[in-house]
XYZ file of C-alpha atoms in Angstrom:
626
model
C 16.060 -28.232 5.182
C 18.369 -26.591 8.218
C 18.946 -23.949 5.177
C 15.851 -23.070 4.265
C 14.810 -22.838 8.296
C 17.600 -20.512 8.555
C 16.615 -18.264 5.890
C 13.766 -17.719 6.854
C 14.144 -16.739 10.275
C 13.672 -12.822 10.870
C 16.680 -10.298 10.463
C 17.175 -9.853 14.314
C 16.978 -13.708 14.970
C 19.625 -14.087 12.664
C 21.365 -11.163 13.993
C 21.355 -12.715 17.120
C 22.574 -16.380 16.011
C 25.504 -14.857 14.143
C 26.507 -12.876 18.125
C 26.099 -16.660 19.518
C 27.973 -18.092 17.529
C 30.965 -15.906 17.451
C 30.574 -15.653 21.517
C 32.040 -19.568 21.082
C 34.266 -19.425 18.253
C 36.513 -16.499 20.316
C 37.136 -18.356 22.935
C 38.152 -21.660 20.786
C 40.636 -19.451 18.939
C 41.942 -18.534 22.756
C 42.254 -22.605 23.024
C 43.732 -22.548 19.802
C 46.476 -20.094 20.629
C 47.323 -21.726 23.770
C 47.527 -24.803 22.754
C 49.716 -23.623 19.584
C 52.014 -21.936 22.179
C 52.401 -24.586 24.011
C 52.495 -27.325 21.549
C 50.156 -29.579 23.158
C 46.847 -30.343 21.759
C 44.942 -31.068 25.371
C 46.597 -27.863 27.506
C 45.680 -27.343 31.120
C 43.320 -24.535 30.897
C 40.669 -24.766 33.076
C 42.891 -22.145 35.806
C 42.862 -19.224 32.259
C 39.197 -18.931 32.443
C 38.727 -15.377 33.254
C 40.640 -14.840 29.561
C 37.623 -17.137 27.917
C 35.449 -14.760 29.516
C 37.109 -11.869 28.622
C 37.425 -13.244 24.399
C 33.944 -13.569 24.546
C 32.399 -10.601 26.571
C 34.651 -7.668 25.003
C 35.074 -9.064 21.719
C 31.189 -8.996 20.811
C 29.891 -6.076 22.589
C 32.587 -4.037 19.897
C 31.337 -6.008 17.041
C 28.060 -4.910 17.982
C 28.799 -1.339 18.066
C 30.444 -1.107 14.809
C 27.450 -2.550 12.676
C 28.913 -6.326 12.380
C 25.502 -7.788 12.294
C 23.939 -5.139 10.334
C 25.657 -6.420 7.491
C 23.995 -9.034 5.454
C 26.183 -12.085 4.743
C 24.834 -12.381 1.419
C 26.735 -9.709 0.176
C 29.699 -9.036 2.750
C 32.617 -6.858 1.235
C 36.298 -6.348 2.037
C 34.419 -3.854 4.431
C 33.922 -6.234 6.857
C 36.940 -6.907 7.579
C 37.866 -4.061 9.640
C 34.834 -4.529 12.263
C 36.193 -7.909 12.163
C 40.064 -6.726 12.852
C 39.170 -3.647 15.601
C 36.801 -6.538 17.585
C 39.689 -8.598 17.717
C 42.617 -6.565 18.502
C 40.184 -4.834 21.338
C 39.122 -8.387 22.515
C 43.303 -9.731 22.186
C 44.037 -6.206 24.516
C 41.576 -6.853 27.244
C 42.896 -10.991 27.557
C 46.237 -9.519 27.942
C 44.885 -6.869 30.636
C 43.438 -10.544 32.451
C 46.514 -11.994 32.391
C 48.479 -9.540 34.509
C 45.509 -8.308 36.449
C 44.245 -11.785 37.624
C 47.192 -12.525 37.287
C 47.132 -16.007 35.353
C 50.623 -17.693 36.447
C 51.844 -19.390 33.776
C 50.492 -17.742 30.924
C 52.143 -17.190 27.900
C 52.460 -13.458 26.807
C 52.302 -14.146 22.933
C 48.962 -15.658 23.176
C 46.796 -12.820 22.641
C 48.843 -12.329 19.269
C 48.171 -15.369 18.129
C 44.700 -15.291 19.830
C 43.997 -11.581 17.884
C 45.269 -13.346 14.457
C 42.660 -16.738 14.615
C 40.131 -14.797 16.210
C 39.999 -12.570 12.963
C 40.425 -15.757 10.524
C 37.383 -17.742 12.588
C 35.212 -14.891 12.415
C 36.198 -12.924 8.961
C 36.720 -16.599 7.505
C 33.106 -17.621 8.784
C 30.877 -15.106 7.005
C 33.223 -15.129 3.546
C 32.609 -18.986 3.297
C 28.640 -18.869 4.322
C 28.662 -15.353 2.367
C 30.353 -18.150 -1.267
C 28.054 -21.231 0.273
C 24.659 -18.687 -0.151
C 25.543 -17.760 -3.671
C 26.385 -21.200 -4.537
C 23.250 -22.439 -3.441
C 20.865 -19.838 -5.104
C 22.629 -20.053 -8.004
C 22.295 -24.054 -8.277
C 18.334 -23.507 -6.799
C 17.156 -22.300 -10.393
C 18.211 -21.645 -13.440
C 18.824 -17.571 -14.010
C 16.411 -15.494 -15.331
C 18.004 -12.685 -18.641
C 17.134 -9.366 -17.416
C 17.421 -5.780 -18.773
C 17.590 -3.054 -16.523
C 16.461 0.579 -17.288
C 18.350 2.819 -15.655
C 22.230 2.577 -15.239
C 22.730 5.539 -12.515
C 24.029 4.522 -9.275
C 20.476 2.897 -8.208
C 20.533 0.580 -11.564
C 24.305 -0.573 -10.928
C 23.707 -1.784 -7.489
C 20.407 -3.214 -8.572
C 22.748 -5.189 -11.053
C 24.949 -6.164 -8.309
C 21.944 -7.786 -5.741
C 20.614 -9.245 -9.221
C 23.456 -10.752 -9.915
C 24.472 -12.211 -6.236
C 20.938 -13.018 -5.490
C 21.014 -15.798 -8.513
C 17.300 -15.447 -9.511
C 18.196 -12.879 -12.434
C 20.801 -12.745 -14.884
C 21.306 -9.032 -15.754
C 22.659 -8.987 -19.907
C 22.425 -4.914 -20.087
C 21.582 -1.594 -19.157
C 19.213 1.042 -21.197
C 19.312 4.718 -20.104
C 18.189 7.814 -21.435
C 21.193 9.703 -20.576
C 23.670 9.726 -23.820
C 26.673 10.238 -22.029
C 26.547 6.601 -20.565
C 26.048 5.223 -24.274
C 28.228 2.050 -24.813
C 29.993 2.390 -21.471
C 30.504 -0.894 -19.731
C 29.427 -0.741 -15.856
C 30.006 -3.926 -14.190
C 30.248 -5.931 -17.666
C 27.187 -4.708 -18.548
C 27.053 -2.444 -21.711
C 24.656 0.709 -21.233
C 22.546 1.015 -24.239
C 20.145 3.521 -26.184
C 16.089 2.717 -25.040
C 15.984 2.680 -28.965
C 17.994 -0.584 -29.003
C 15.826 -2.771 -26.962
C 14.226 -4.716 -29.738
C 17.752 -5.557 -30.509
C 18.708 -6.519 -27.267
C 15.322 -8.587 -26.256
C 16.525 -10.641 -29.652
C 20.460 -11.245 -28.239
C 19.804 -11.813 -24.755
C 16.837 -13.324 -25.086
C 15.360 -11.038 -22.156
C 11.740 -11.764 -21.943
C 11.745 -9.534 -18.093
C 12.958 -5.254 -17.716
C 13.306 -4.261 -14.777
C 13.048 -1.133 -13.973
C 15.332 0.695 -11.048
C 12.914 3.369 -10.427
C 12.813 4.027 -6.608
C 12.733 7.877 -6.495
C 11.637 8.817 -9.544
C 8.708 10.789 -9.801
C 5.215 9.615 -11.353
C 5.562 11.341 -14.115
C 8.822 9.549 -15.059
C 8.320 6.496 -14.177
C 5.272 6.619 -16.110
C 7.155 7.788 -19.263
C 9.000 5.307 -18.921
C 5.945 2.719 -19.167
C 4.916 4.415 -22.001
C 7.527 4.006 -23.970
C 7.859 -0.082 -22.916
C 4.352 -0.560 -23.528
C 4.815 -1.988 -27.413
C 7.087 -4.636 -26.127
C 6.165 -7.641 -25.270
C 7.861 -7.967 -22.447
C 6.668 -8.149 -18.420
C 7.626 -4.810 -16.812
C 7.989 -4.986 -13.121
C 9.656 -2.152 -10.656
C 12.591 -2.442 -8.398
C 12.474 0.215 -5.114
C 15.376 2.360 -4.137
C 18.132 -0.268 -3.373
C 18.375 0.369 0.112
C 14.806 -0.312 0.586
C 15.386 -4.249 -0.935
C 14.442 -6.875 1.359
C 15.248 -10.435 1.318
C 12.752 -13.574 1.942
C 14.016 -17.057 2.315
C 16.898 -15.849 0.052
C 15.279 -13.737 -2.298
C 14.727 -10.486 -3.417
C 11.221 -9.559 -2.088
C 10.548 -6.376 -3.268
C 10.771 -6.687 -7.205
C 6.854 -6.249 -8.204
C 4.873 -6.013 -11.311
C 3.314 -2.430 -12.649
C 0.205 -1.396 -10.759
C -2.496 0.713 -11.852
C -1.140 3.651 -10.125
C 2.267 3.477 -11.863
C 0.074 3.788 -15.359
C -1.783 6.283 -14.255
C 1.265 8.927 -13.655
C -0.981 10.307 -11.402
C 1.192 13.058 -8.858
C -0.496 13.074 -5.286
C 0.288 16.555 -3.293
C 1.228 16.200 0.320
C -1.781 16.770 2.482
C -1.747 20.226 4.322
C -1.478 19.132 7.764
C -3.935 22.033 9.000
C -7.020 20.417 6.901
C -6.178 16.923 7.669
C -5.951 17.240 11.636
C -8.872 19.707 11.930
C -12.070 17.704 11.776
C -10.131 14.483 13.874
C -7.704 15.304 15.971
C -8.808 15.035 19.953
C -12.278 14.584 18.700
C -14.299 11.228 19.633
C -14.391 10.103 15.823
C -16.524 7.252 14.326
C -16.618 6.058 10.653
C -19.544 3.730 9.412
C -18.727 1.249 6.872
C -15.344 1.273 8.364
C -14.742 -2.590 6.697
C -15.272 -1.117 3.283
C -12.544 0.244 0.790
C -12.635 3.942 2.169
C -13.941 3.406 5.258
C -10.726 1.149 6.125
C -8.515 3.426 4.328
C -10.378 6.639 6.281
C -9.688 4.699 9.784
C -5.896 4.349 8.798
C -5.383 7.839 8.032
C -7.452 8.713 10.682
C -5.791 7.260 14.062
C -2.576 8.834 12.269
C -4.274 12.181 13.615
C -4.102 11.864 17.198
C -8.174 11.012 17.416
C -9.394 10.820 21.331
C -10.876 7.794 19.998
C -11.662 5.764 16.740
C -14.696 4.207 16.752
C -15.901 1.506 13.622
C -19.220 0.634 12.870
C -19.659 -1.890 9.977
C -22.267 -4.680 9.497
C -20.227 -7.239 8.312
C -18.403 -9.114 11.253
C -15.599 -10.547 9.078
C -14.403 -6.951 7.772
C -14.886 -5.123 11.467
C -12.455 -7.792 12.590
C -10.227 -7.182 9.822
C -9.999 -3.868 9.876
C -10.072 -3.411 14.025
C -6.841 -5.714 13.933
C -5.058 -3.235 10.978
C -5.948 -0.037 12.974
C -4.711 -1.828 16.583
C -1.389 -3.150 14.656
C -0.825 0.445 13.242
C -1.335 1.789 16.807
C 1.318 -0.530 18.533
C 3.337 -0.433 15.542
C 4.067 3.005 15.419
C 3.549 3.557 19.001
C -0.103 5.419 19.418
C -2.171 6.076 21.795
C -5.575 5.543 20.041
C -8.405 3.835 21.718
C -9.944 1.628 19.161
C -13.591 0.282 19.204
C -15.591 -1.663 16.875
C -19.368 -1.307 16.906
C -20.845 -4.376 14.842
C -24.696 -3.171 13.836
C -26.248 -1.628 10.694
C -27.017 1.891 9.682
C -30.571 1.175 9.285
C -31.000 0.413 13.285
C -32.092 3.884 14.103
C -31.681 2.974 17.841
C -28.793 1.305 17.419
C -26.831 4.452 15.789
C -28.927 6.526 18.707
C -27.280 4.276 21.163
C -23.610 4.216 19.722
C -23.500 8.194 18.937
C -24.096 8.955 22.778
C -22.347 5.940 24.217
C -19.091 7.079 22.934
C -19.884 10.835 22.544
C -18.966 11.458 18.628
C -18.002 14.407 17.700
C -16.779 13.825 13.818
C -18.548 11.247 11.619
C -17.414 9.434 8.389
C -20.080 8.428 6.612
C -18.778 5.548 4.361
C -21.416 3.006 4.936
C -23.028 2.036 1.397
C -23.630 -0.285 -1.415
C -21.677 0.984 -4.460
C -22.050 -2.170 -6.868
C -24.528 -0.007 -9.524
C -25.806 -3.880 -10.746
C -26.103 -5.206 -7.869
C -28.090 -2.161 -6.756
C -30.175 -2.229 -9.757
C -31.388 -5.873 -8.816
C -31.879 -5.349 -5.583
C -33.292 -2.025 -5.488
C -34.957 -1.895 -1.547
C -32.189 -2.841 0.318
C -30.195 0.405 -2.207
C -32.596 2.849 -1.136
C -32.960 1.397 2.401
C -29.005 1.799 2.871
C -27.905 4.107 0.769
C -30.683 6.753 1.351
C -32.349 6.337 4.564
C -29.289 4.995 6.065
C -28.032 8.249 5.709
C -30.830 10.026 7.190
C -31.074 8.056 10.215
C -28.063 8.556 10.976
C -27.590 12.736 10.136
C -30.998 12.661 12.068
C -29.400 11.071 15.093
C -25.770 12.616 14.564
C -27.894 15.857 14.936
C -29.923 14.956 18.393
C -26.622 13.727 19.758
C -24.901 16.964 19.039
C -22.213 15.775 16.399
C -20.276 18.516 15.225
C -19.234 17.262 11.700
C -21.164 14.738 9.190
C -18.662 14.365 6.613
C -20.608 11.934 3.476
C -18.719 9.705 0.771
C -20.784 10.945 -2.084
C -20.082 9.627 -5.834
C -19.845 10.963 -8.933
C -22.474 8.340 -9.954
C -25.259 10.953 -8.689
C -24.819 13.320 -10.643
C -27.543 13.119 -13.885
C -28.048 9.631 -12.754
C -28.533 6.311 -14.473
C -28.824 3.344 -12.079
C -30.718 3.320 -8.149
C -27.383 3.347 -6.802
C -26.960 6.464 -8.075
C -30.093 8.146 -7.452
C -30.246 6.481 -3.599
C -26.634 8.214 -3.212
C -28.182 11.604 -4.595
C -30.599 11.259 -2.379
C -28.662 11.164 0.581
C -27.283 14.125 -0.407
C -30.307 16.233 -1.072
C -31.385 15.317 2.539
C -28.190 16.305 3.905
C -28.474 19.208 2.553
C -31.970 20.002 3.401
C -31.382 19.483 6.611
C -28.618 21.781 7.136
C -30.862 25.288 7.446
C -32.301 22.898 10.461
C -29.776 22.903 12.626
C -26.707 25.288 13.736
C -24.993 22.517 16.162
C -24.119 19.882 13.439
C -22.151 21.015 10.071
C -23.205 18.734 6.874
C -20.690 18.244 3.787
C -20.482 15.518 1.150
C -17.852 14.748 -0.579
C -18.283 13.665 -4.267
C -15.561 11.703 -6.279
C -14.992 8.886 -9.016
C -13.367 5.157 -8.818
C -11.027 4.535 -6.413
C -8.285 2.127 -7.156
C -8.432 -1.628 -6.239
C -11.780 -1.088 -4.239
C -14.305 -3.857 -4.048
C -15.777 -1.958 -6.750
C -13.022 -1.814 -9.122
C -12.340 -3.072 -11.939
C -8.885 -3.547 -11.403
C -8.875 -6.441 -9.395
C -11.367 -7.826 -11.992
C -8.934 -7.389 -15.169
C -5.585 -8.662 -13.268
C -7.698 -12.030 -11.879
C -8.618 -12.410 -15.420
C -5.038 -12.043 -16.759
C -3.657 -14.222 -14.852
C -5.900 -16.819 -16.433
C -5.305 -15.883 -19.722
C -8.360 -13.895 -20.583
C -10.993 -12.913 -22.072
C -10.817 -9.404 -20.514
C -13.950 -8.522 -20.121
C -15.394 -4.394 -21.138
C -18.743 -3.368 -20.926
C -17.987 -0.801 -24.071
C -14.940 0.089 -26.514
C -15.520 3.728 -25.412
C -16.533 3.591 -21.465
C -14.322 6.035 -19.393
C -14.109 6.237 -15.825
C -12.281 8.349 -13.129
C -9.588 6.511 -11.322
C -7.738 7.820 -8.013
C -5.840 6.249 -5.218
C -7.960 4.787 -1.907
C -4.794 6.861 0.198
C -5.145 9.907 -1.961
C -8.908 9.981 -1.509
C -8.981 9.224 2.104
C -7.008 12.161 2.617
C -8.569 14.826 0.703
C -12.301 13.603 2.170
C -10.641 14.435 5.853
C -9.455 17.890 4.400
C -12.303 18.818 2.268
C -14.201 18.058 5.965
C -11.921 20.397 7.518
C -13.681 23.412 5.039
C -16.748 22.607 5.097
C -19.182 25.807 6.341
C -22.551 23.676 6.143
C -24.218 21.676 3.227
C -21.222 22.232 1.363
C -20.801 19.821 -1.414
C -17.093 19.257 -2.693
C -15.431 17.754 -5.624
C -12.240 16.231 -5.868
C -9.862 16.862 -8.569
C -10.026 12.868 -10.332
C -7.708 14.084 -13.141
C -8.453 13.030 -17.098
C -10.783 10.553 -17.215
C -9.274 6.771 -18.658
C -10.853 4.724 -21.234
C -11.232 1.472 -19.279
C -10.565 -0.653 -22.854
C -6.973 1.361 -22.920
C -6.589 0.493 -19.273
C -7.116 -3.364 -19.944
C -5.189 -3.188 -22.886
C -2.232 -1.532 -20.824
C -2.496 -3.873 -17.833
C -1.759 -6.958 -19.891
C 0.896 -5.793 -22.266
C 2.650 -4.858 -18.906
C 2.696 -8.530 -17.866
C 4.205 -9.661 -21.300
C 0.530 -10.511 -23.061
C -0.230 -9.426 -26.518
C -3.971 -8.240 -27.125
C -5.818 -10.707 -29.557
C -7.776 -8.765 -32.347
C -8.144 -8.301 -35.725
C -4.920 -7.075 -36.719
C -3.066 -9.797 -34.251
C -5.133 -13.128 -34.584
C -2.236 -14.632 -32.597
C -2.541 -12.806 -29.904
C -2.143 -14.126 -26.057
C -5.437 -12.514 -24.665
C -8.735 -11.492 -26.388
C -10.777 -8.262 -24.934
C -14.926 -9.147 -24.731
C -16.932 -5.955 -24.780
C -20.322 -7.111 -22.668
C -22.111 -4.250 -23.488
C -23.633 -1.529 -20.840
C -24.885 -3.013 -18.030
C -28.422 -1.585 -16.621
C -27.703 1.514 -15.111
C -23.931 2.019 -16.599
C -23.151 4.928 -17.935
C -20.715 5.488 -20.715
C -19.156 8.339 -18.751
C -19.376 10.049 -15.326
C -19.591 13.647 -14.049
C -18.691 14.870 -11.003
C -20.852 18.505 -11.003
C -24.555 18.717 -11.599
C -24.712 22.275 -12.052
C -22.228 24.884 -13.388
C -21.307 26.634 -10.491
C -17.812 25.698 -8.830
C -15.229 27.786 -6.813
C -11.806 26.546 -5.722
C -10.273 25.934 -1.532
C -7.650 26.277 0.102
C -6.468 22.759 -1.694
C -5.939 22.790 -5.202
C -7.232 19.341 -5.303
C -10.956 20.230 -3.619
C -13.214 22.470 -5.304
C -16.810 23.585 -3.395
C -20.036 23.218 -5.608
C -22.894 25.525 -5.231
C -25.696 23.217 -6.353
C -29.660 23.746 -5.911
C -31.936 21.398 -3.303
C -35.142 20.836 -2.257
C -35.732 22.229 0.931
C -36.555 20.030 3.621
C -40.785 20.616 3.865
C -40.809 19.775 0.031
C -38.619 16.732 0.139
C -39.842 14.809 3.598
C -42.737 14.217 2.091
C -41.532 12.032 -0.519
C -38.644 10.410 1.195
C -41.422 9.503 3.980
C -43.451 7.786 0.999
C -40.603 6.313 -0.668
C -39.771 4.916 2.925
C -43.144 3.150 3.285
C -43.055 1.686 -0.102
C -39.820 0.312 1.069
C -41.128 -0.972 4.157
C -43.993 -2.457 2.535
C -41.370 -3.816 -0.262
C -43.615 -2.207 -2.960
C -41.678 -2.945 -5.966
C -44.131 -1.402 -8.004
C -44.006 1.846 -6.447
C -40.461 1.778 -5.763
C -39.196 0.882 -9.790
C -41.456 3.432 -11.525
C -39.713 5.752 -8.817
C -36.375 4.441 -10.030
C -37.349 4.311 -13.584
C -38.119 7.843 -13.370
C -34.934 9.173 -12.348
C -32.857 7.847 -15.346
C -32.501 10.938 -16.529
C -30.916 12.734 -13.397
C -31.120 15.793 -13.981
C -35.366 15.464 -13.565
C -34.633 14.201 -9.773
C -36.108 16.964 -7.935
C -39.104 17.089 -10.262
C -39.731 13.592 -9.793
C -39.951 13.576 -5.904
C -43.350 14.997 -6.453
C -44.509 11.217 -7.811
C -43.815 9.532 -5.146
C -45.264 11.611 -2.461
């Protein structure tokens, strides 16, 4: 119980327990040594104080300066000892600079000799036994797991090393691609071929790889997924070594294969030009701030040295949530950020009216929306209501309070639409950009892109909850592909697509090849050891269901409506030139659309939805609502 306390206590706490600790032992091996000296086992030593002092308040100070406790106990080397020896001999000099300086009558001058000697066996002897007692005891916690590790550079070998201390994992080999480490023994451990791993998962019994991949690249590491994939075997990824951490004695840091590791997806340093442009000593304000991007915009976001970050969001429970994150990053890492957190919906026009001028905003994130396409297409009043004239009260009001930038998360489920929530997101772009020619103060831009990763959205989160059950994985069709991306990634090229924008502009962002979402199920669960159940393997661990298209899904996305795209200054961000409906044609019908709302005219309101299945007929269609 004591144990477990202890280990669990943070790094500095225990830091400062092991300084405590040592500040008594020193001056019980002065007692020691005196009382050796002397040959009595009760000497008179009250009168020698000033040399307790002295064992104790030189002695740790030097430990403390040569890294003593930095070290972790768990895995203390011959190393220590000379920390341990310097302390000593410096702490043994300045008792035998007390003893003539008090002076101490009566002293014996081969005490701090003896004195130097225990003082290194107490405190060298201390951690080397709790460093043995550790082992022992995580060793005798559980039994040990086989493990293979890829990768037998220097990274792999001292992975081998923690693996092996830590007790949790048994490490039986290494694979590598490099030939010239073929059949060399590292550690006891025999490097092998990648091509030998069915052979080894049958001698070892390895059911776990782990894979020391810390600084490789994307690309790598997800070559090296690739070619584990067939296995059945769970695949999880180790960080560079001297990033491991340690919780309640184990290693903390060992994690299965995410999404982003399949995707092998390289993200390109942001140019930090674009990124601080649009944010940096501006009054900024992101709606939807609670969601997926709007959290990951207001991280990214106080980063930039805003004058202030303001988040609006309906929901209470993800304001909170994501005020606390933003305020933690601030004190964290030391920022000056004012944060405030405006609870209220887009819909309220005088409750955006009042928020834009109470805190003066000069750059707004638009992130505020309902992206579930079925929950949309059920609930189709509340889409439009949000998703389109959401928007527009708000770019109406950004423009009477004299914001400078209206930055829009757009989706690539507007372009030739299928589903309301794609048509109310098109929408709000064709008003955007109708209302740009209207105004010279405020500059429009919306920025159009696919799935991000582990959104509220994605499906992600949806296949790995149903893994860990044990299936059925459920797929709407065998040959559905999406677009996949990373929140971060995403986050920052909407702030530095914002930072180009020239008015009405419309931007893309580079979402890569396009992933069949069956191979992407398929590939999650073979990563944590599951074989798919089909046909050809009627014993397999997990079946795959294929639903069928929901109302509204589309088999695959698009990100451009017309044809006619030019590059940035980022490689990433492209600028489409796409036609719109100027502003006296389309008010019209978004004012009729708006009172069929109001009046919750379902009628009106589906055949208006109906119509637009087709996408590509959405200006055309305006007219039949109007």
């Amino acid at each position: 119980m004591i144990g477990d306390w202890f280990l669990g206590l943070p790094r500095h706490l225990k830091q400062a327990f092991a300084a405590l600790a040592d500040g008594i032992v020193l001056p019980l091996a002065l007692w020691a040594a005196i009382a050796l000296r002397l040959g009595e086992w009760q000497p008179e030593v009250a009168h020698y104080w000033p040399a307790f002092l002295a064992a104790s308040l030189v002695s740790v100070p030097v430990f403390i300066s040569l890294g003593l406790y930095r070290q972790v106990i768990r895995y203390i080397g011959k190393g220590a000892f000379w920390p341990v020896i310097k302390g000593t001999a410096v702490g043994a000099a300045a008792v035998t600079a007390v003893a003539y300086m008090a002076p101490l009558p009566g002293f014996p001058r081969s005490v701090p000799i003896i004195f130097g000697l225990l003082a290194t066996l107490y405190v060298a002897g201390s951690r080397f036994a709790l460093c043995h007692w550790l082992q022992w005891r995580t060793a005798r916690a559980a039994e040990r797991e086989p493990v293979i590790i890829y990768g037998a550079g220097r990274k792999g070998v001292e992975l081998a090393r923690a693996l092996a201390e830590e007790g949790r994992y048994e490490p039986k080999a290494f694979i590598d691609d490099d030939r010239s480490l073929y059949k060399r023994t590292i550690d006891g451990l025999t490097v092998h071929s990648p091509k030998s791993l069915e052979a080894l998962v049958r001698q070892t019994d390895a059911h776990q790889v782990l894979v020391a991949a810390g600084s490789a690249s994307s690309e790598s590491r997800a070559k090296i997924l690739q070619f584990l994939e067939p296995y059945r075997l769970r695949v999880r990824l180790v960080p560079d070594i001297d990033e491991l951490q340690f919780e309640r004695g184990r290693l903390a840091e060992v994690r299965d294969v995410q999404i982003e590791d399949l995707l092998g997806r390289t993200e390109i340093d942001p140019l930090p030009h674009l990124l601080k442009s649009s944010v940096a000593d501006r009054q900024v304000m992101v709606t939807g701030a609670g969601g997926s991007i709007g959290s990951e915009l207001c991280r990214q976001i106080v980063r930039q040295a805003p004058k202030r970050l303001v988040l609006l969001d309906h929901s209470e429970y993800e304001l909170y949530r994501v005020q606390r994150e933003v305020e933690q990053i601030c004190m964290v890492e030391h920022l000056d950020v004012p944060v405030a957190a405006v609870l209220g919906s887009v819909t309220n026009r005088a409750f955006i009216r009042h928020s834009l001028a109470h805190y003066g905003v000069e750059t707004l994130y638009h992130a505020a929306a309902y992206k579930h396409v079925s929950l949309v297409e059920n609930n189709v009043i509340e889409g439009f209501k949000n998703n389109t004239f959401g928007t527009l009260y708000t770019a109406e009001e950004a423009m009477r309070a004299g914001v400078k930038d209206f930055i829009l998360i757009s989706t690539d489920k507007a372009v030739r639409t299928s589903s309301v929530m794609g048509a109310s997101k098109r929408l709000a772009e064709m008003a955007l950009q109708a209302m740009q020619p209207m105004t010279e103060g405020t500059c429009f831009s919306m920025v159009r892109f696919g799935n991000v990763l582990n959104s509220s959205g994605s499906v992600v989160p949806l296949f790995l909850d149903q893994i860990e059950k044990g299936g059925p994985i459920t797929v709407t069709h065998r040959e559905v592909t999406r677009y996949f991306m990373t929140i971060r990634e995403a986050a920052q090229l909407v702030m530095q697509a914002a930072s180009m924008a020239k008015g009405g502009d419309v931007f893309l962002l580079d979402m890569g090849e396009p992933i069949r979402i069956v191979d992407l199920a398929t590939r999650m669960a073979r990563f944590k050891g599951y074989s798919i159940k089909s046909e050809a393997n009627p014993d397999g661990d997990i079946e795959i269901l294929f639903t069928g298209l929901g109302r509204g899904e589309k088999l695959h996305e698009e990100l451009l409506v017309g044809e006619d795209v030019s590059g940035t200054d980022h490689r990433k961000i492209m600028r489409a030139e796409e036609h719109f409906v100027p502003w006296p044609e389309l008010r019209p019908a978004l004012d009729a659309l708006e009172d069929a709302c109001n009046s919750y005219d379902h009628k009106t309101i589906r055949a208006f939805a109906e119509s637009l299945v087709n996408g590509s007929a959405l200006e055309s269609q305006l007219g039949g609502v109007s």
